[in-house]
């Protein structure tokens, strides 16, 4: 949908902010531009809605050169969200969100109705509608910013460090909300951040840029983590990329066993296993803790079962983490009701990781 074709931006003072950048930005997905401060991310984003004009090269939207379209029509098709939300301080929340529909000539009632609908969509309490921006928390203001950008239902959303000014917990909430909204609405989102973890979490495609406005690598996040193009990208990705990559592989295929799982009323009978540890559950099958077989039925203290992972929802990374944290080295798998689905050893998880790795390499080859 958006194609950036060998675009260069040289500012009047001679600064080359973006250097011969080419990117195909896929439809209905989130493309993240990430890189250190000053590497040309914001300039790139602003060239897409013509707040900045390229010096060389072309940008195509649906195959048409954006420079040949009236700038107002172009911007109407692109919502724009910035850091600190950039709300109009003298307008109420509902009127902030209704801004673009009003500009487009909608009646006040219709625009406000649409604004209320969007407040709900981005997780804002309707009671906030009549407040002013200064009466909202940073995270709430950012949600208003997203709602305002979505008000006229543009196919494209440009987001410039939208979540950078809020604390990590609020930020995680906003990221999750964006992913949920995106699942419902399927916009074409271009998202700028300097935070590689944010990029890896929300990006369908991630463009890593380096100082001087050059593209270092453009790939899906799992590929970035497995095959960084060079030392710069590897450095920028930071530590633990192998473990982080596991979050892209589901835990579904793990071979679970119920053999060492017993209910609390199993008495002194040994479970049908020679396992070193048994997992004790309550009558409903919820985990209580680990015990050595000799401790069954007695008053022996149970060892913590740690944090279980949810089969089918959680990734191999979560499963591995559970096994590493478990006092027995075995991870506990539960279903969505919290009932034990089985247990799995570190060794079995390691085998699954090797399998996932092999599949990952095959995928990379197919994609390449
Ligand atoms: P990023 O968003 O990655 O931090 P920017 O796109 O904001 O980077 O900036 C890229 C480079 O262009 C930086 O060196 C910055 O100082 C420079 N720059 C940005 N805007 C202007 C401008 N209006 N005039 C001159 N240089 C600019």
PDB file of N, CA and C and ligand atoms in Angstrom, residues 11 13 15 17 36-43, ligand 1:
ATOM      1  N   UNK A  11      18.027  18.341   4.683  1.00  0.00           N
ATOM      2  CA  UNK A  11      17.475  19.600   5.195  1.00  0.00           C
ATOM      3  C   UNK A  11      18.314  20.766   4.670  1.00  0.00           C
ATOM      4  N   UNK A  13      20.070  22.953   5.902  1.00  0.00           N
ATOM      5  CA  UNK A  13      21.424  23.153   6.458  1.00  0.00           C
ATOM      6  C   UNK A  13      22.404  22.060   6.016  1.00  0.00           C
ATOM      7  N   UNK A  15      22.029  18.735   6.474  1.00  0.00           N
ATOM      8  CA  UNK A  15      21.877  17.458   7.185  1.00  0.00           C
ATOM      9  C   UNK A  15      21.143  16.446   6.299  1.00  0.00           C
ATOM     10  N   UNK A  17      19.031  13.586   6.591  1.00  0.00           N
ATOM     11  CA  UNK A  17      18.264  12.898   7.637  1.00  0.00           C
ATOM     12  C   UNK A  17      17.895  11.495   7.190  1.00  0.00           C
ATOM     13  N   UNK A  36      18.394   4.452  16.756  1.00  0.00           N
ATOM     14  CA  UNK A  36      18.813   5.446  17.750  1.00  0.00           C
ATOM     15  C   UNK A  36      18.301   6.840  17.394  1.00  0.00           C
ATOM     16  N   UNK A  37      18.324   7.716  18.366  1.00  0.00           N
ATOM     17  CA  UNK A  37      17.851   9.077  18.176  1.00  0.00           C
ATOM     18  C   UNK A  37      18.612   9.747  17.024  1.00  0.00           C
ATOM     19  N   UNK A  38      17.883  10.447  16.165  1.00  0.00           N
ATOM     20  CA  UNK A  38      18.521  11.186  15.077  1.00  0.00           C
ATOM     21  C   UNK A  38      18.782  10.375  13.817  1.00  0.00           C
ATOM     22  N   UNK A  39      18.248   9.137  13.748  1.00  0.00           N
ATOM     23  CA  UNK A  39      18.535   8.302  12.580  1.00  0.00           C
ATOM     24  C   UNK A  39      17.521   8.504  11.442  1.00  0.00           C
ATOM     25  N   UNK A  40      16.600   9.445  11.615  1.00  0.00           N
ATOM     26  CA  UNK A  40      15.707   9.791  10.508  1.00  0.00           C
ATOM     27  C   UNK A  40      14.317   9.165  10.545  1.00  0.00           C
ATOM     28  N   UNK A  41      13.926   8.628  11.700  1.00  0.00           N
ATOM     29  CA  UNK A  41      12.622   7.965  11.794  1.00  0.00           C
ATOM     30  C   UNK A  41      11.467   8.955  11.618  1.00  0.00           C
ATOM     31  N   UNK A  42      11.517  10.039  12.407  1.00  0.00           N
ATOM     32  CA  UNK A  42      10.426  11.020  12.346  1.00  0.00           C
ATOM     33  C   UNK A  42      10.362  11.675  10.963  1.00  0.00           C
ATOM     34  N   UNK A  43      11.524  11.969  10.410  1.00  0.00           N
ATOM     35  CA  UNK A  43      11.554  12.569   9.071  1.00  0.00           C
ATOM     36  C   UNK A  43      10.870  11.630   8.068  1.00  0.00           C
TER      37      UNK A  43
HETATM   38  P1  LIG B   1      14.707  10.523  14.705  1.00  0.00           P
HETATM   39  O1  LIG B   1      13.232  10.639  14.572  1.00  0.00           O
HETATM   40  O2  LIG B   1      15.246   9.197  14.295  1.00  0.00           O
HETATM   41  O3  LIG B   1      15.211  10.920  16.056  1.00  0.00           O
HETATM   42  P2  LIG B   1      14.787  12.807  12.922  1.00  0.00           P
HETATM   43  O4  LIG B   1      14.118  12.376  11.687  1.00  0.00           O
HETATM   44  O5  LIG B   1      14.015  13.649  13.869  1.00  0.00           O
HETATM   45  O6  LIG B   1      15.401  11.537  13.675  1.00  0.00           O
HETATM   46  O7  LIG B   1      16.117  13.591  12.534  1.00  0.00           O
HETATM   47  C1  LIG B   1      17.110  13.065  11.670  1.00  0.00           C
HETATM   48  C2  LIG B   1      18.242  14.062  11.521  1.00  0.00           C
HETATM   49  O8  LIG B   1      17.761  15.227  10.854  1.00  0.00           O
HETATM   50  C3  LIG B   1      18.808  14.515  12.842  1.00  0.00           C
HETATM   51  O9  LIG B   1      20.191  14.703  12.680  1.00  0.00           O
HETATM   52  C4  LIG B   1      18.118  15.849  13.067  1.00  0.00           C
HETATM   53  O10 LIG B   1      18.905  16.700  13.846  1.00  0.00           O
HETATM   54  C5  LIG B   1      17.961  16.352  11.664  1.00  0.00           C
HETATM   55  N1  LIG B   1      16.796  17.256  11.505  1.00  0.00           N
HETATM   56  C6  LIG B   1      15.530  16.988  11.814  1.00  0.00           C
HETATM   57  N2  LIG B   1      14.725  18.011  11.501  1.00  0.00           N
HETATM   58  C7  LIG B   1      15.526  18.966  10.956  1.00  0.00           C
HETATM   59  C8  LIG B   1      15.319  20.279  10.412  1.00  0.00           C
HETATM   60  N3  LIG B   1      14.096  20.802  10.350  1.00  0.00           N
HETATM   61  N4  LIG B   1      16.396  20.935   9.971  1.00  0.00           N
HETATM   62  C9  LIG B   1      17.626  20.403  10.000  1.00  0.00           C
HETATM   63  N5  LIG B   1      17.896  19.186  10.485  1.00  0.00           N
HETATM   64  C10 LIG B   1      16.859  18.480  10.953  1.00  0.00           C
END
